[in-house]
Amino acid sequence: MNPGKILLVEDNPDDVALTIRALKSHNITNDVIVAQDGVQALDYLFGPDGGPGAEELPAVILLDLKLPKVNGMQVLQRIRAAERTRLLPVVILTSSDEERDVIEGYSLGANSYVRKPVDFVEFTEAARQLGLYWLLMNRAPPTPRKL
Amino acid sequence: MSLRDWPIKQKLTAMLLLISGLVLLLTSAAFVTYQVVAFRQTTLKNLATLGRVIAANSTASLAFANQADAREILSALKAEPHVVAAALYDKDGRLFSRYPADLPRDSLSAAPARDGYRFEQGHVIGVEAVAEVGSTRLGTLYLRSDMKAVSRTLWLSAGIAAGVMAISLLAAYLLAAVLQGWISQPILTLAETATAISTRQDYSVRAPKLGEDELGTLTDAFNQMLDRIGDQNRALKASEEELRRYAGELEQRVAERTHELEERNEALRRNAAELAASNTELDAFAYSVSHDLRAPLRSIDGFSQVLLEDYAARLDEAGRDSLQRVRAATQRMGTLIDDLLKLARVTRAEMRTEAVDLSGMAQDIAAELQRTTPARQVEFAIAPGLGARGDPRLLRVALDNLLRNSWKYTAKQAQPRIEFASIQVNGTRAFMVRDNGAGFDMKYADKLFGVFQRLHSASEFEGTGVGLATVRRIITRHGGRTWAEGAVGQGATFYFTL
């Protein structure tokens, strides 16, 4: 299994728990780093207050849209604007499939848009497929080491 | 002032004077002429008589050549002052005697002129033969009388004529001045009346009638004309009044209507603003629902499932059943939220009008339904070539809801059949989706299109009661109409116009 990490940007602890459970239940054992809002996510990637970010970039980011402080779209914008992260696979994983969100997400360079199903069985299946696809099947772009 | 512009009084007077003056002039001229002619003849006759008397008296003096006698005879002419000269010539034509005695010889002709009495060079001349009765001629008498008498007569007659003329003209003038009134008075009265009417605009004034002549007829005609003008004026005023009233009413009505319109416009503006506000609110609400309402459901469902998976051993059958019910309810809630969001989306979505192939759309939907549930055998009868103008995405949602509805309610039918066609309803084209499914009671036909209105229990047929509400919303947004016909157990037909 690809040793890459998963960055889960999610403010709802229930969703965090359920997502991790869904991933684990399908033997996706990769590290899951949880950011509870946009600021934490950006801090993780770019380092707090302009400081150094994570040594290693995640293999995929699962990004919720409705977040406190800095919302998902703004996070995505920052990711695509920075040289180091602009190729990073970002999957929007959110409750809504409002058309304007879908359009905006793809416009800002999201690689995928997945709506979280209410049915946990379906949710688990979605998580499984996401993990399989992005961690196993997908060839990630080369992640530049931190300078 | 031109003659034409004289007042009629003066014209009439002048006319009368002119005529009587002319008549008088002619009469006077005839009178004077007659006087003069008559007097001249009398003068000639008188002179002849005198001449014959003197000639008779002179025969002796001439026969005896007695000049003294002759002079005496001639001097008797003193009694006739108008005889200014006389002479006697002997039988040889020599001047024998003259009168008056101091008359210069050269004022008389040397020889006697031919016999006769005549007017000559402003005098009356008489030449008479002097002879014994029945014997030879003894000489010639010459008489010359002046014309003073004649001219006096002339002047006298002229004076009389002038006097008569003057008096007559004066009388004529006075009479004319009085009599012209017969003609001019009615005309002047008419003229005054006409002036009064035209200045005061008072058509009730009538010209007084002064006789039964042509002017009387004219006055009558004038008064009748005034009657008619008065009538017409009254009629005109009445219609003017009416017109003014109408105009006033019209103005008032326009003002009222304008006011109403303004109020209605204001209300519309308010409504539009409210609508815009509530649309914005709805938008925010839907967005929020879409994100926030589903998250707790996911937790409920998710952790119920966790319980079922991880703690199945510690739960008895009733516990597991309860958790299953929790999950089912949660998922139903999820579907409800999704359907509601779809309905909201249909309301909010921007309309884009273009030609839509409804038949093709229906075919696609039918194929999709068959694909998702291949076990079911449903006969679709879709009329070809049906099209309309509208928003393709919204119309697809509407058609999908209708066909899916029929699909659902024919589930318990042995030979399910779903038809899509168009018919004419009161001259308008209507589309219809007909099925031979469960149908419904027409009593509840109104409820069919309401949100969350269901005529069947969830255990009979699943559903949230949003589908047909969505259809109605879409058709209404297209300016169309939706209605349904059906009977329990005999299928249902859903109609819509675009």
PDB file of C-alpha atoms in Angstrom, chain A residues 38-104:
ATOM      1  CA  GLY A  38      -9.216  25.731   6.950  1.00  0.00           C
ATOM      2  CA  VAL A  39      -6.603  27.464   9.033  1.00  0.00           C
ATOM      3  CA  GLN A  40      -5.325  24.166  10.460  1.00  0.00           C
ATOM      4  CA  ALA A  41      -5.188  22.701   6.978  1.00  0.00           C
ATOM      5  CA  LEU A  42      -3.185  25.621   5.634  1.00  0.00           C
ATOM      6  CA  ASP A  43      -0.931  25.583   8.699  1.00  0.00           C
ATOM      7  CA  TYR A  44      -0.237  21.944   8.114  1.00  0.00           C
ATOM      8  CA  LEU A  45       0.597  22.463   4.451  1.00  0.00           C
ATOM      9  CA  PHE A  46       2.405  25.769   4.583  1.00  0.00           C
ATOM     10  CA  GLY A  47       3.388  26.073   8.234  1.00  0.00           C
ATOM     11  CA  PRO A  48       1.849  28.442  10.780  1.00  0.00           C
ATOM     12  CA  ASP A  49       2.581  32.152  10.435  1.00  0.00           C
ATOM     13  CA  GLY A  50       4.680  31.652   7.365  1.00  0.00           C
ATOM     14  CA  GLY A  51       6.764  29.020   9.181  1.00  0.00           C
ATOM     15  CA  PRO A  52       7.782  25.721   7.657  1.00  0.00           C
ATOM     16  CA  GLY A  53       5.021  23.327   6.576  1.00  0.00           C
ATOM     17  CA  ALA A  54       4.871  19.569   6.725  1.00  0.00           C
ATOM     18  CA  GLU A  55       7.975  17.722   5.678  1.00  0.00           C
ATOM     19  CA  GLU A  56       5.998  15.500   3.452  1.00  0.00           C
ATOM     20  CA  LEU A  57       2.903  16.486   1.480  1.00  0.00           C
ATOM     21  CA  PRO A  58      -0.139  14.174   1.731  1.00  0.00           C
ATOM     22  CA  ALA A  59      -0.969  11.807  -1.112  1.00  0.00           C
ATOM     23  CA  VAL A  60      -4.496  13.166  -1.232  1.00  0.00           C
ATOM     24  CA  ILE A  61      -6.547  15.821   0.510  1.00  0.00           C
ATOM     25  CA  LEU A  62     -10.185  15.092   1.416  1.00  0.00           C
ATOM     26  CA  LEU A  63     -11.625  18.566   1.692  1.00  0.00           C
ATOM     27  CA  ASP A  64     -14.934  19.573   3.222  1.00  0.00           C
ATOM     28  CA  LEU A  65     -16.350  22.862   2.013  1.00  0.00           C
ATOM     29  CA  LYS A  66     -18.244  24.321   4.964  1.00  0.00           C
ATOM     30  CA  LEU A  67     -15.495  25.021   7.441  1.00  0.00           C
ATOM     31  CA  PRO A  68     -14.982  27.515  10.232  1.00  0.00           C
ATOM     32  CA  LYS A  69     -12.610  30.476   9.681  1.00  0.00           C
ATOM     33  CA  VAL A  70     -11.296  29.669   6.208  1.00  0.00           C
ATOM     34  CA  ASN A  71     -13.685  27.650   4.051  1.00  0.00           C
ATOM     35  CA  GLY A  72     -12.839  24.785   1.732  1.00  0.00           C
ATOM     36  CA  MET A  73     -12.870  26.849  -1.463  1.00  0.00           C
ATOM     37  CA  GLN A  74     -10.351  29.299  -0.002  1.00  0.00           C
ATOM     38  CA  VAL A  75      -8.137  26.427   1.105  1.00  0.00           C
ATOM     39  CA  LEU A  76      -8.308  24.965  -2.410  1.00  0.00           C
ATOM     40  CA  GLN A  77      -7.451  28.330  -3.878  1.00  0.00           C
ATOM     41  CA  ARG A  78      -4.362  28.625  -1.663  1.00  0.00           C
ATOM     42  CA  ILE A  79      -3.274  25.091  -2.490  1.00  0.00           C
ATOM     43  CA  ARG A  80      -3.509  25.720  -6.237  1.00  0.00           C
ATOM     44  CA  ALA A  81      -1.788  29.090  -5.914  1.00  0.00           C
ATOM     45  CA  ALA A  82       1.322  27.739  -4.204  1.00  0.00           C
ATOM     46  CA  GLU A  83       4.040  26.250  -6.391  1.00  0.00           C
ATOM     47  CA  ARG A  84       4.666  23.377  -4.020  1.00  0.00           C
ATOM     48  CA  THR A  85       1.093  22.208  -3.724  1.00  0.00           C
ATOM     49  CA  ARG A  86      -0.487  23.164  -7.011  1.00  0.00           C
ATOM     50  CA  LEU A  87      -0.493  19.584  -8.345  1.00  0.00           C
ATOM     51  CA  LEU A  88      -1.657  17.977  -5.101  1.00  0.00           C
ATOM     52  CA  PRO A  89      -4.734  15.768  -5.602  1.00  0.00           C
ATOM     53  CA  VAL A  90      -7.698  17.368  -3.856  1.00  0.00           C
ATOM     54  CA  VAL A  91     -11.026  15.564  -3.493  1.00  0.00           C
ATOM     55  CA  ILE A  92     -13.920  17.638  -2.314  1.00  0.00           C
ATOM     56  CA  LEU A  93     -15.880  15.481   0.102  1.00  0.00           C
ATOM     57  CA  THR A  94     -18.900  17.341   1.366  1.00  0.00           C
ATOM     58  CA  SER A  95     -22.574  17.140   2.267  1.00  0.00           C
ATOM     59  CA  SER A  96     -23.873  19.277  -0.551  1.00  0.00           C
ATOM     60  CA  ASP A  97     -24.023  18.705  -4.254  1.00  0.00           C
ATOM     61  CA  GLU A  98     -25.215  22.221  -4.927  1.00  0.00           C
ATOM     62  CA  GLU A  99     -24.409  22.918  -8.528  1.00  0.00           C
ATOM     63  CA  ARG A 100     -22.611  26.154  -7.820  1.00  0.00           C
ATOM     64  CA  ASP A 101     -20.303  24.335  -5.360  1.00  0.00           C
ATOM     65  CA  VAL A 102     -19.541  21.644  -7.914  1.00  0.00           C
ATOM     66  CA  ILE A 103     -18.795  24.219 -10.604  1.00  0.00           C
ATOM     67  CA  GLU A 104     -16.713  26.406  -8.307  1.00  0.00           C
TER      68      GLU A 104
END
